[in-house]
Short mmCIF file of N, CA and C in Angstrom, two decimals:
data_model
loop_
_atom_site.label_atom_id
_atom_site.label_comp_id
_atom_site.label_asym_id
_atom_site.label_seq_id
_atom_site.Cartn_x
_atom_site.Cartn_y
_atom_site.Cartn_z
N MET C 1 10.35 -2.06 -15.61
CA MET C 1 10.76 -1.66 -14.27
C MET C 1 10.63 -2.85 -13.33
N SER C 2 11.71 -3.24 -12.71
CA SER C 2 11.70 -4.36 -11.77
C SER C 2 11.28 -3.89 -10.39
N ARG C 3 10.33 -4.61 -9.82
CA ARG C 3 9.89 -4.28 -8.47
C ARG C 3 10.28 -5.39 -7.49
N GLU C 4 11.19 -6.26 -7.91
CA GLU C 4 11.61 -7.35 -7.05
C GLU C 4 12.37 -6.80 -5.86
N LEU C 5 12.08 -7.32 -4.69
CA LEU C 5 12.75 -6.89 -3.47
C LEU C 5 14.18 -7.39 -3.46
N GLU C 6 15.05 -6.60 -2.86
CA GLU C 6 16.45 -7.01 -2.73
C GLU C 6 16.56 -8.10 -1.67
N VAL C 7 17.44 -9.04 -1.91
CA VAL C 7 17.72 -10.07 -0.91
C VAL C 7 18.57 -9.42 0.18
N PRO C 8 18.18 -9.55 1.46
CA PRO C 8 18.96 -8.94 2.54
C PRO C 8 20.40 -9.45 2.55
N ALA C 9 21.33 -8.58 2.89
CA ALA C 9 22.75 -8.93 2.88
C ALA C 9 23.04 -10.14 3.77
N VAL C 10 22.39 -10.23 4.92
CA VAL C 10 22.63 -11.35 5.82
C VAL C 10 22.28 -12.68 5.16
N VAL C 11 21.30 -12.67 4.27
CA VAL C 11 20.90 -13.89 3.56
C VAL C 11 21.93 -14.23 2.48
N VAL C 12 22.39 -13.22 1.77
CA VAL C 12 23.39 -13.43 0.71
C VAL C 12 24.68 -13.98 1.31
N GLU C 13 25.04 -13.49 2.49
CA GLU C 13 26.31 -13.85 3.12
C GLU C 13 26.27 -15.18 3.85
N ASN C 14 25.08 -15.76 4.06
CA ASN C 14 24.97 -16.96 4.87
C ASN C 14 24.18 -18.02 4.11
N SER C 15 24.80 -19.13 3.82
CA SER C 15 24.16 -20.16 2.99
C SER C 15 23.13 -21.00 3.73
N GLU C 16 22.92 -20.77 5.03
CA GLU C 16 21.95 -21.59 5.76
C GLU C 16 20.50 -21.14 5.53
N PHE C 17 20.29 -20.00 4.89
CA PHE C 17 18.95 -19.51 4.63
C PHE C 17 18.35 -20.18 3.40
N ASP C 18 17.05 -20.46 3.46
CA ASP C 18 16.30 -21.00 2.32
C ASP C 18 15.11 -20.09 2.04
N GLU C 19 14.88 -19.78 0.78
CA GLU C 19 13.68 -19.04 0.39
C GLU C 19 12.52 -20.03 0.38
N ILE C 20 11.43 -19.69 1.10
CA ILE C 20 10.30 -20.62 1.18
C ILE C 20 8.99 -20.05 0.68
N LEU C 21 8.93 -18.75 0.44
CA LEU C 21 7.64 -18.17 0.08
C LEU C 21 7.82 -16.90 -0.74
N ARG C 22 7.06 -16.78 -1.81
CA ARG C 22 6.93 -15.53 -2.57
C ARG C 22 5.46 -15.33 -2.82
N VAL C 23 5.02 -14.10 -2.74
CA VAL C 23 3.60 -13.80 -2.94
C VAL C 23 3.49 -12.65 -3.93
N TRP C 24 2.64 -12.83 -4.92
CA TRP C 24 2.32 -11.77 -5.88
C TRP C 24 0.86 -11.42 -5.70
N ILE C 25 0.56 -10.14 -5.68
CA ILE C 25 -0.81 -9.69 -5.49
C ILE C 25 -1.30 -9.07 -6.79
N GLY C 26 -2.44 -9.53 -7.25
CA GLY C 26 -3.10 -8.97 -8.43
C GLY C 26 -4.56 -8.86 -8.11
N SER C 27 -5.41 -9.36 -8.98
CA SER C 27 -6.83 -9.37 -8.68
C SER C 27 -7.12 -10.37 -7.57
N ASP C 28 -6.21 -11.27 -7.35
CA ASP C 28 -6.28 -12.24 -6.26
C ASP C 28 -4.83 -12.59 -5.92
N ALA C 29 -4.61 -13.27 -4.81
CA ALA C 29 -3.25 -13.63 -4.44
C ALA C 29 -2.81 -14.88 -5.17
N VAL C 30 -1.60 -14.86 -5.68
CA VAL C 30 -0.99 -16.03 -6.30
C VAL C 30 0.25 -16.34 -5.48
N VAL C 31 0.34 -17.54 -5.00
CA VAL C 31 1.42 -17.90 -4.10
C VAL C 31 2.18 -19.10 -4.64
N THR C 32 3.48 -19.06 -4.55
CA THR C 32 4.29 -20.24 -4.81
C THR C 32 5.16 -20.48 -3.59
N MET C 33 5.38 -21.72 -3.27
CA MET C 33 6.23 -22.02 -2.13
C MET C 33 6.88 -23.38 -2.31
N GLN C 34 7.99 -23.55 -1.62
CA GLN C 34 8.66 -24.84 -1.59
C GLN C 34 8.23 -25.55 -0.32
N ASP C 35 8.01 -26.84 -0.40
CA ASP C 35 7.59 -27.60 0.78
C ASP C 35 8.81 -28.12 1.53
N LEU C 36 9.46 -27.22 2.27
CA LEU C 36 10.65 -27.60 3.03
C LEU C 36 10.30 -28.31 4.32
N PHE C 37 9.04 -28.23 4.75
CA PHE C 37 8.66 -28.75 6.05
C PHE C 37 7.97 -30.11 5.99
N GLY C 38 7.65 -30.59 4.81
CA GLY C 38 6.94 -31.86 4.71
C GLY C 38 5.58 -31.77 5.38
N PRO C 39 5.19 -32.80 6.13
CA PRO C 39 3.86 -32.81 6.72
C PRO C 39 3.74 -31.96 7.99
N ASN C 40 4.80 -31.31 8.42
CA ASN C 40 4.77 -30.55 9.67
C ASN C 40 4.20 -29.16 9.47
N ALA C 41 2.88 -29.05 9.53
CA ALA C 41 2.20 -27.76 9.34
C ALA C 41 2.52 -26.77 10.46
N HIS C 42 2.94 -27.27 11.61
CA HIS C 42 3.31 -26.41 12.73
C HIS C 42 4.36 -25.38 12.30
N ASN C 43 5.32 -25.81 11.49
CA ASN C 43 6.37 -24.90 11.03
C ASN C 43 5.81 -23.78 10.16
N TRP C 44 4.79 -24.08 9.34
CA TRP C 44 4.16 -23.03 8.53
C TRP C 44 3.50 -22.01 9.44
N GLY C 45 2.92 -22.46 10.56
CA GLY C 45 2.35 -21.52 11.53
C GLY C 45 3.40 -20.58 12.08
N MET C 46 4.59 -21.10 12.33
CA MET C 46 5.69 -20.26 12.82
C MET C 46 6.10 -19.25 11.75
N VAL C 47 6.11 -19.67 10.49
CA VAL C 47 6.42 -18.75 9.39
C VAL C 47 5.39 -17.63 9.34
N LEU C 48 4.11 -17.98 9.44
CA LEU C 48 3.06 -16.96 9.41
C LEU C 48 3.21 -15.98 10.58
N ALA C 49 3.55 -16.50 11.76
CA ALA C 49 3.77 -15.63 12.93
C ALA C 49 4.94 -14.68 12.69
N ASP C 50 6.03 -15.20 12.13
CA ASP C 50 7.20 -14.35 11.84
C ASP C 50 6.85 -13.27 10.83
N VAL C 51 6.12 -13.64 9.78
CA VAL C 51 5.70 -12.66 8.77
C VAL C 51 4.83 -11.58 9.41
N GLY C 52 3.89 -12.01 10.26
CA GLY C 52 3.02 -11.05 10.95
C GLY C 52 3.81 -10.07 11.79
N MET C 53 4.80 -10.56 12.53
CA MET C 53 5.60 -9.67 13.37
C MET C 53 6.47 -8.74 12.53
N HIS C 54 6.99 -9.21 11.42
CA HIS C 54 7.77 -8.33 10.54
C HIS C 54 6.88 -7.20 10.01
N ILE C 55 5.65 -7.52 9.65
CA ILE C 55 4.72 -6.50 9.17
C ILE C 55 4.41 -5.51 10.29
N ALA C 56 4.16 -6.03 11.49
CA ALA C 56 3.84 -5.16 12.63
C ALA C 56 5.00 -4.22 12.95
N ARG C 57 6.21 -4.74 12.93
CA ARG C 57 7.38 -3.90 13.22
C ARG C 57 7.61 -2.86 12.13
N MET C 58 7.38 -3.26 10.87
CA MET C 58 7.54 -2.32 9.76
C MET C 58 6.55 -1.16 9.90
N ARG C 59 5.30 -1.48 10.23
CA ARG C 59 4.30 -0.41 10.36
C ARG C 59 4.60 0.49 11.55
N LEU C 60 5.14 -0.09 12.63
CA LEU C 60 5.54 0.72 13.78
C LEU C 60 6.67 1.67 13.38
N GLU C 61 7.69 1.14 12.72
CA GLU C 61 8.84 1.96 12.33
C GLU C 61 8.48 3.01 11.29
N GLN C 62 7.67 2.65 10.30
CA GLN C 62 7.37 3.57 9.20
C GLN C 62 6.24 4.54 9.51
N ASP C 63 5.23 4.07 10.25
CA ASP C 63 4.03 4.89 10.44
C ASP C 63 3.67 5.14 11.89
N GLY C 64 4.43 4.58 12.84
CA GLY C 64 4.14 4.76 14.25
C GLY C 64 2.90 4.02 14.73
N ILE C 65 2.44 3.05 13.97
CA ILE C 65 1.24 2.28 14.34
C ILE C 65 1.66 1.19 15.32
N PRO C 66 1.00 1.11 16.49
CA PRO C 66 1.38 0.10 17.48
C PRO C 66 1.30 -1.32 16.91
N GLU C 67 2.24 -2.16 17.33
CA GLU C 67 2.28 -3.54 16.84
C GLU C 67 0.96 -4.27 17.07
N ILE C 68 0.36 -4.10 18.25
CA ILE C 68 -0.87 -4.82 18.57
C ILE C 68 -1.99 -4.42 17.62
N GLU C 69 -2.04 -3.17 17.22
CA GLU C 69 -3.06 -2.71 16.28
C GLU C 69 -2.90 -3.40 14.92
N THR C 70 -1.67 -3.51 14.48
CA THR C 70 -1.41 -4.20 13.21
C THR C 70 -1.74 -5.68 13.32
N LEU C 71 -1.35 -6.32 14.42
CA LEU C 71 -1.64 -7.74 14.60
C LEU C 71 -3.15 -8.00 14.63
N GLN C 72 -3.90 -7.11 15.27
CA GLN C 72 -5.36 -7.25 15.28
C GLN C 72 -5.93 -7.11 13.87
N ALA C 73 -5.41 -6.16 13.10
CA ALA C 73 -5.87 -5.97 11.72
C ALA C 73 -5.53 -7.19 10.86
N LEU C 74 -4.35 -7.78 11.07
CA LEU C 74 -3.97 -8.99 10.34
C LEU C 74 -4.92 -10.14 10.66
N GLU C 75 -5.27 -10.28 11.93
CA GLU C 75 -6.20 -11.35 12.32
C GLU C 75 -7.58 -11.13 11.71
N GLU C 76 -8.05 -9.88 11.73
CA GLU C 76 -9.34 -9.57 11.11
C GLU C 76 -9.31 -9.86 9.61
N GLY C 77 -8.22 -9.50 8.96
CA GLY C 77 -8.08 -9.77 7.53
C GLY C 77 -8.06 -11.26 7.24
N TYR C 78 -7.38 -12.02 8.10
CA TYR C 78 -7.33 -13.48 7.95
C TYR C 78 -8.73 -14.08 8.06
N ARG C 79 -9.43 -13.71 9.13
CA ARG C 79 -10.78 -14.26 9.33
C ARG C 79 -11.71 -13.85 8.20
N GLY C 80 -11.62 -12.61 7.75
CA GLY C 80 -12.47 -12.15 6.66
C GLY C 80 -12.19 -12.90 5.37
N ARG C 81 -10.92 -13.12 5.08
CA ARG C 81 -10.55 -13.85 3.86
C ARG C 81 -11.04 -15.29 3.91
N MET C 82 -10.86 -15.94 5.06
CA MET C 82 -11.31 -17.33 5.21
C MET C 82 -12.82 -17.41 5.03
N SER C 83 -13.53 -16.42 5.53
CA SER C 83 -14.99 -16.41 5.44
C SER C 83 -15.46 -16.11 4.02
N GLU C 84 -14.95 -15.03 3.44
CA GLU C 84 -15.44 -14.56 2.14
C GLU C 84 -14.92 -15.39 0.97
N GLN C 85 -13.65 -15.73 0.99
CA GLN C 85 -13.04 -16.43 -0.15
C GLN C 85 -13.21 -17.94 -0.06
N PHE C 86 -13.14 -18.48 1.16
CA PHE C 86 -13.13 -19.93 1.32
C PHE C 86 -14.35 -20.47 2.06
N ASN C 87 -15.26 -19.56 2.46
CA ASN C 87 -16.51 -19.94 3.12
C ASN C 87 -16.27 -20.76 4.39
N ILE C 88 -15.26 -20.38 5.15
CA ILE C 88 -14.96 -21.04 6.43
C ILE C 88 -15.27 -20.03 7.53
N GLN C 89 -16.25 -20.33 8.35
CA GLN C 89 -16.68 -19.42 9.41
C GLN C 89 -16.09 -19.87 10.75
N HIS C 90 -15.24 -19.07 11.33
CA HIS C 90 -14.73 -19.34 12.67
C HIS C 90 -14.06 -18.08 13.20
N ARG C 91 -13.74 -18.12 14.48
CA ARG C 91 -13.12 -16.96 15.10
C ARG C 91 -11.63 -17.15 15.36
N SER C 92 -11.14 -18.36 15.24
CA SER C 92 -9.72 -18.60 15.44
C SER C 92 -9.17 -19.45 14.30
N LEU C 93 -7.88 -19.63 14.28
CA LEU C 93 -7.28 -20.45 13.23
C LEU C 93 -7.78 -21.88 13.28
N THR C 94 -8.09 -22.37 14.47
CA THR C 94 -8.53 -23.76 14.62
C THR C 94 -10.03 -23.90 14.55
N GLY C 95 -10.76 -22.79 14.63
CA GLY C 95 -12.22 -22.86 14.59
C GLY C 95 -12.82 -23.27 15.91
N ARG C 96 -12.01 -23.32 16.98
CA ARG C 96 -12.51 -23.77 18.28
C ARG C 96 -13.24 -22.68 19.05
N ASN C 97 -13.03 -21.43 18.69
CA ASN C 97 -13.74 -20.36 19.42
C ASN C 97 -14.07 -19.22 18.52
#
């Protein structure tokens, strides 16, 4: 049984789109990605923001959960993962606060 997600029609119809990230979840996350951005990590931050908003909108549409509630849960999950899995203690992405 294939569980691969369908490529959106707008992507199939337009050659300017590039696939940059796939994530498989098992006992831990396994990630593969293409380095389309080179040393510009700022662009990866924009990708993470876009993914977060897509998740927030999906939960609003499917379950009526406010976007801000989902975004807060995503941030808590991020901080928890950084702390527990990678032993990095901080309250923000930069560790400044």
